[in-house]
GROMACS .gro file of C-alpha atoms in nm:
model
  238
    1MET     CA    1   7.945 -12.013   0.777
    2ASN     CA    2   7.906 -11.654   0.746
    3GLU     CA    3   7.494 -11.530   0.827
    4GLU     CA    4   7.422 -11.512   0.376
    5GLN     CA    5   7.584 -11.846   0.376
    6PHE     CA    6   7.382 -11.991   0.656
    7VAL     CA    7   7.077 -11.828   0.517
    8GLN     CA    8   7.166 -12.007   0.162
    9ALA     CA    9   7.253 -12.359   0.215
   10LEU     CA   10   6.868 -12.379   0.447
   11LYS     CA   11   6.712 -12.209   0.113
   12GLU     CA   12   6.867 -12.513  -0.034
   13GLN     CA   13   6.726 -12.755   0.150
   14GLY     CA   14   6.404 -12.580   0.137
   15ILE     CA   15   6.412 -12.368   0.460
   16GLU     CA   16   6.340 -12.002   0.378
   17LEU     CA   17   6.388 -11.744   0.696
   18SER     CA   18   6.245 -11.457   0.727
   19GLU     CA   19   6.394 -11.137   0.811
   20GLU     CA   20   6.294 -11.177   1.160
   21GLN     CA   21   6.393 -11.553   1.151
   22ILE     CA   22   6.766 -11.392   1.062
   23GLN     CA   23   6.794 -11.166   1.368
   24GLN     CA   24   6.661 -11.450   1.572
   25PHE     CA   25   6.948 -11.629   1.509
   26HIS     CA   26   7.180 -11.337   1.481
   27THR     CA   27   7.056 -11.232   1.897
   28TYR     CA   28   7.180 -11.561   1.906
   29PHE     CA   29   7.498 -11.569   1.828
   30GLU     CA   30   7.517 -11.249   2.014
   31THR     CA   31   7.377 -11.425   2.303
   32LEU     CA   32   7.554 -11.690   2.353
   33VAL     CA   33   7.854 -11.503   2.313
   34GLU     CA   34   7.838 -11.216   2.572
   35TRP     CA   35   7.644 -11.489   2.845
   36ASN     CA   36   7.964 -11.724   2.721
   37GLU     CA   37   8.189 -11.492   2.884
   38LYS     CA   38   7.998 -11.571   3.247
   39MET     CA   39   7.919 -11.905   3.204
   40ASN     CA   40   8.059 -12.143   3.002
   41LEU     CA   41   7.818 -12.245   2.784
   42THR     CA   42   7.965 -12.349   2.456
   43ALA     CA   43   8.389 -12.371   2.363
   44ILE     CA   44   8.285 -12.236   1.989
   45THR     CA   45   8.225 -11.859   1.963
   46ASP     CA   46   8.366 -11.815   1.633
   47GLN     CA   47   8.039 -11.679   1.473
   48PRO     CA   48   8.156 -11.880   1.106
   49SER     CA   49   8.146 -12.194   1.352
   50VAL     CA   50   7.893 -12.135   1.593
   51TYR     CA   51   7.611 -12.049   1.256
   52LEU     CA   52   7.793 -12.416   1.154
   53LYS     CA   53   7.832 -12.632   1.417
   54HIS     CA   54   7.527 -12.505   1.631
   55PHE     CA   55   7.252 -12.313   1.408
   56TYR     CA   56   7.317 -12.532   1.085
   57ASP     CA   57   7.371 -12.837   1.249
   58SER     CA   58   7.112 -12.811   1.507
   59ILE     CA   59   6.858 -12.750   1.141
   60SER     CA   60   6.974 -13.064   0.985
   61ALA     CA   61   6.722 -13.296   1.157
   62ALA     CA   62   6.483 -13.051   0.954
   63PHE     CA   63   6.614 -13.162   0.631
   64TYR     CA   64   6.508 -13.515   0.622
   65ILE     CA   65   6.213 -13.457   0.916
   66ASP     CA   66   5.927 -13.276   0.853
   67PHE     CA   67   5.869 -13.052   1.165
   68ASN     CA   68   5.561 -12.924   1.046
   69HIS     CA   69   5.366 -13.256   1.087
   70VAL     CA   70   5.552 -13.234   1.515
   71GLN     CA   71   5.360 -13.086   1.799
   72SER     CA   72   5.509 -13.049   2.111
   73LEU     CA   73   5.936 -13.170   2.086
   74CYS     CA   74   6.158 -13.240   2.444
   75ASP     CA   75   6.491 -13.187   2.447
   76VAL     CA   76   6.727 -13.387   2.654
   77GLY     CA   77   7.003 -13.211   2.764
   78ALA     CA   78   7.011 -12.878   2.519
   79GLY     CA   79   7.261 -12.699   2.646
   80ALA     CA   80   7.271 -12.402   2.498
   81GLY     CA   81   6.964 -12.453   2.329
   82PHE     CA   82   7.087 -12.719   2.086
   83PRO     CA   83   6.906 -12.836   1.840
   84SER     CA   84   6.589 -12.768   1.976
   85ILE     CA   85   6.619 -12.295   1.983
   86PRO     CA   86   6.758 -12.319   1.582
   87ILE     CA   87   6.499 -12.563   1.553
   88LYS     CA   88   6.189 -12.354   1.740
   89ILE     CA   89   6.293 -12.081   1.515
   90CYS     CA   90   6.226 -12.248   1.208
   91PHE     CA   91   5.927 -12.381   1.331
   92PRO     CA   92   5.782 -12.107   1.559
   93HIS     CA   93   5.414 -12.349   1.594
   94LEU     CA   94   5.610 -12.644   1.803
   95LYS     CA   95   5.578 -12.620   2.175
   96VAL     CA   96   5.963 -12.739   2.319
   97THR     CA   97   6.010 -12.875   2.660
   98ILE     CA   98   6.404 -12.900   2.746
   99VAL     CA   99   6.550 -13.071   3.034
  100ASP     CA  100   6.882 -12.959   3.180
  101SER     CA  101   7.065 -13.049   3.485
  102LEU     CA  102   7.264 -12.762   3.558
  103ASN     CA  103   7.019 -12.432   3.668
  104LYS     CA  104   7.301 -12.218   3.490
  105ARG     CA  105   7.171 -12.309   3.148
  106ILE     CA  106   6.804 -12.317   3.274
  107GLN     CA  107   6.833 -11.936   3.379
  108PHE     CA  108   7.065 -11.861   3.010
  109LEU     CA  109   6.737 -12.036   2.797
  110ASN     CA  110   6.506 -11.876   3.008
  111HIS     CA  111   6.665 -11.517   2.918
  112LEU     CA  112   6.764 -11.653   2.549
  113SER     CA  113   6.385 -11.684   2.484
  114ASP     CA  114   6.261 -11.387   2.569
  115VAL     CA  115   6.534 -11.201   2.408
  116LEU     CA  116   6.409 -11.377   2.083
  117HIS     CA  117   6.029 -11.343   2.196
  118LEU     CA  118   5.962 -11.709   2.206
  119GLY     CA  119   5.651 -11.921   2.265
  120HIS     CA  120   5.555 -12.232   2.431
  121MET     CA  121   5.866 -12.227   2.571
  122ASN     CA  122   5.917 -12.463   2.931
  123PHE     CA  123   6.238 -12.509   3.067
  124VAL     CA  124   6.316 -12.795   3.358
  125HIS     CA  125   6.599 -12.802   3.564
  126SER     CA  126   6.625 -13.147   3.675
  127ARG     CA  127   6.871 -13.448   3.575
  128ALA     CA  128   6.678 -13.659   3.288
  129GLU     CA  129   6.653 -13.999   3.507
  130ASP     CA  130   6.396 -13.796   3.745
  131PHE     CA  131   6.230 -13.645   3.442
  132GLY     CA  132   6.171 -13.990   3.232
  133GLN     CA  133   5.975 -14.078   3.588
  134ASN     CA  134   5.734 -13.771   3.601
  135THR     CA  135   5.445 -13.827   3.514
  136ALA     CA  136   5.342 -13.533   3.322
  137TYR     CA  137   5.621 -13.564   3.076
  138ARG     CA  138   5.681 -13.911   3.085
  139GLU     CA  139   5.493 -14.054   2.752
  140LYS     CA  140   5.374 -13.710   2.641
  141PHE     CA  141   5.616 -13.561   2.377
  142ASP     CA  142   5.545 -13.645   1.958
  143MET     CA  143   5.952 -13.628   1.930
  144VAL     CA  144   6.268 -13.601   2.175
  145THR     CA  145   6.584 -13.490   2.017
  146ALA     CA  146   6.927 -13.549   2.189
  147ARG     CA  147   7.214 -13.363   2.000
  148ALA     CA  148   7.576 -13.531   2.181
  149VAL     CA  149   7.462 -13.580   2.521
  150ALA     CA  150   7.593 -13.947   2.553
  151ARG     CA  151   7.669 -14.322   2.397
  152LEU     CA  152   7.328 -14.394   2.232
  153SER     CA  153   7.278 -14.676   2.500
  154VAL     CA  154   7.326 -14.481   2.745
  155LEU     CA  155   7.077 -14.178   2.576
  156SER     CA  156   6.831 -14.428   2.448
  157GLU     CA  157   6.707 -14.418   2.822
  158LEU     CA  158   6.766 -14.086   2.869
  159CYS     CA  159   6.502 -14.014   2.586
  160ILE     CA  160   6.275 -14.290   2.487
  161PRO     CA  161   6.063 -14.336   2.810
  162LEU     CA  162   5.956 -13.929   2.710
  163VAL     CA  163   5.823 -14.072   2.361
  164LYS     CA  164   5.433 -14.131   2.354
  165SER     CA  165   5.340 -14.423   2.172
  166GLY     CA  166   5.373 -14.346   1.793
  167GLY     CA  167   5.649 -14.094   1.876
  168GLN     CA  168   6.007 -14.041   1.763
  169PHE     CA  169   6.301 -14.012   1.955
  170VAL     CA  170   6.605 -13.848   1.692
  171ALA     CA  171   6.949 -13.851   1.803
  172MET     CA  172   7.200 -13.662   1.623
  173LYS     CA  173   7.543 -13.818   1.577
  174ALA     CA  174   7.901 -13.777   1.467
  175ALA     CA  175   8.124 -14.063   1.214
  176SER     CA  176   8.095 -14.301   1.560
  177GLY     CA  177   7.720 -14.372   1.499
  178GLU     CA  178   7.710 -14.664   1.356
  179GLU     CA  179   7.937 -14.857   1.663
  180GLU     CA  180   7.705 -14.670   1.932
  181LEU     CA  181   7.398 -14.827   1.675
  182LYS     CA  182   7.518 -15.186   1.762
  183ASP     CA  183   7.580 -15.115   2.139
  184ALA     CA  184   7.204 -14.975   2.173
  185GLN     CA  185   7.008 -15.276   1.982
  186LYS     CA  186   6.955 -15.419   2.390
  187ALA     CA  187   6.785 -15.067   2.490
  188ILE     CA  188   6.621 -14.963   2.229
  189SER     CA  189   6.416 -15.266   2.207
  190ILE     CA  190   6.341 -15.334   2.604
  191LEU     CA  191   6.276 -14.942   2.615
  192GLY     CA  192   6.021 -14.970   2.316
  193THR     CA  193   6.162 -14.819   1.978
  194LYS     CA  194   6.260 -14.950   1.652
  195LEU     CA  195   6.465 -14.827   1.409
  196VAL     CA  196   6.314 -14.636   1.142
  197GLU     CA  197   6.515 -14.438   0.946
  198LYS     CA  198   6.920 -14.312   0.914
  199PHE     CA  199   7.052 -14.027   0.741
  200GLU     CA  200   7.400 -14.015   0.716
  201PHE     CA  201   7.541 -13.682   0.514
  202SER     CA  202   7.833 -13.427   0.583
  203LEU     CA  203   7.816 -13.077   0.737
  204PRO     CA  204   7.913 -12.807   0.430
  205ILE     CA  205   8.252 -12.614   0.467
  206GLU     CA  206   8.398 -12.884   0.689
  207ASN     CA  207   8.256 -13.224   0.581
  208SER     CA  208   8.306 -13.378   0.895
  209GLU     CA  209   8.022 -13.680   0.940
  210ARG     CA  210   7.671 -13.673   1.057
  211THR     CA  211   7.409 -13.953   1.133
  212ILE     CA  212   7.073 -13.858   1.189
  213TYR     CA  213   6.862 -14.189   1.378
  214ILE     CA  214   6.503 -14.199   1.379
  215PHE     CA  215   6.342 -14.428   1.631
  216GLU     CA  216   5.947 -14.456   1.639
  217LYS     CA  217   5.809 -14.594   1.985
  218ILE     CA  218   5.604 -14.892   1.912
  219LYS     CA  219   5.531 -15.025   2.265
  220ASN     CA  220   5.505 -14.854   2.669
  221THR     CA  221   5.818 -14.846   2.806
  222PRO     CA  222   5.825 -15.058   3.131
  223LYS     CA  223   5.787 -14.852   3.436
  224LYS     CA  224   6.166 -14.875   3.593
  225TYR     CA  225   6.288 -14.703   3.348
  226PRO     CA  226   6.500 -14.433   3.300
  227ARG     CA  227   6.675 -14.577   3.632
  228LYS     CA  228   6.790 -14.426   3.875
  229PRO     CA  229   6.997 -14.068   3.842
  230GLY     CA  230   7.358 -14.174   3.702
  231VAL     CA  231   7.272 -14.586   3.677
  232PRO     CA  232   7.175 -14.609   3.321
  233ASN     CA  233   7.571 -14.416   3.231
  234LYS     CA  234   7.730 -14.649   3.412
  235SER     CA  235   7.542 -14.956   3.353
  236PRO     CA  236   7.438 -14.912   3.043
  237LEU     CA  237   7.162 -15.137   2.890
  238HIS     CA  238   7.367 -15.388   2.681
   0.00000   0.00000   0.00000
C-alpha cells in the first residue's frame, strides 16, 4: 500500500487526511526506519508494508468507533506507537498515554512525538501490571487499546483495570480472536466488562483477517487486579 493508496483507502472509510497529516505519516515512516537501525522496533520496514500493516491496520479501529467522542486513550505495550499514534494523527484532540516496559521504546516515542509535533502525549516506562495498580492511572481512561500484545485472557488483566466506568477496552486481534475470546470469558467478567461489539474484516491487498473486540466497563475492577508482574502471563484468569 503506497502513500496515495493509503490516503484513498482512509478517505473511502470517511477519514480525510490534510496535507499536514499526510506529511506526519511520511515523517513517522522515515523516523521509524531511521531508529530501527539502532534498535529493534519492528521487523516491517518497507514503505508499502508499514503503511498497510502498521498505519492502516492501527487506524482500522476508527472505522468502527467514533473517536470524536473519546477524550483520553491509553495504549498498553504500544511498541513503536501502534495503534495509538496513527489514531492520534487522525484525531489530534485525543489525550494519549502510552505505557511500555522498554525504556528504549519510550525514548523513541518521545522523539517521534516531538518531530510529529503531537500535543497531549504522555509516555510512561512501566510494566503494565504496575501501571494498572497506580492510582494516577487506574480507572482513568475513556478507552484503552492494545494490538497483538498478548492473548486476550492476559491482555484483559493488563488493560481493563485502566478503563473508567462506562469506558471501553478495544482489543485488536488477528484471525485467532474467536478462540481467545472463549479462553478470556472468565477474565472479562471478573475484571468488570462485557463484550458489546465485535467486527471482523480483512486488510486490503493482502486479505489477512482481523477482529476488533469492544468491551464496555460495567463495574469497577477488584483491587487485586492486575496481579504482580509476570503472573497474568504465567497463570491467566481461566
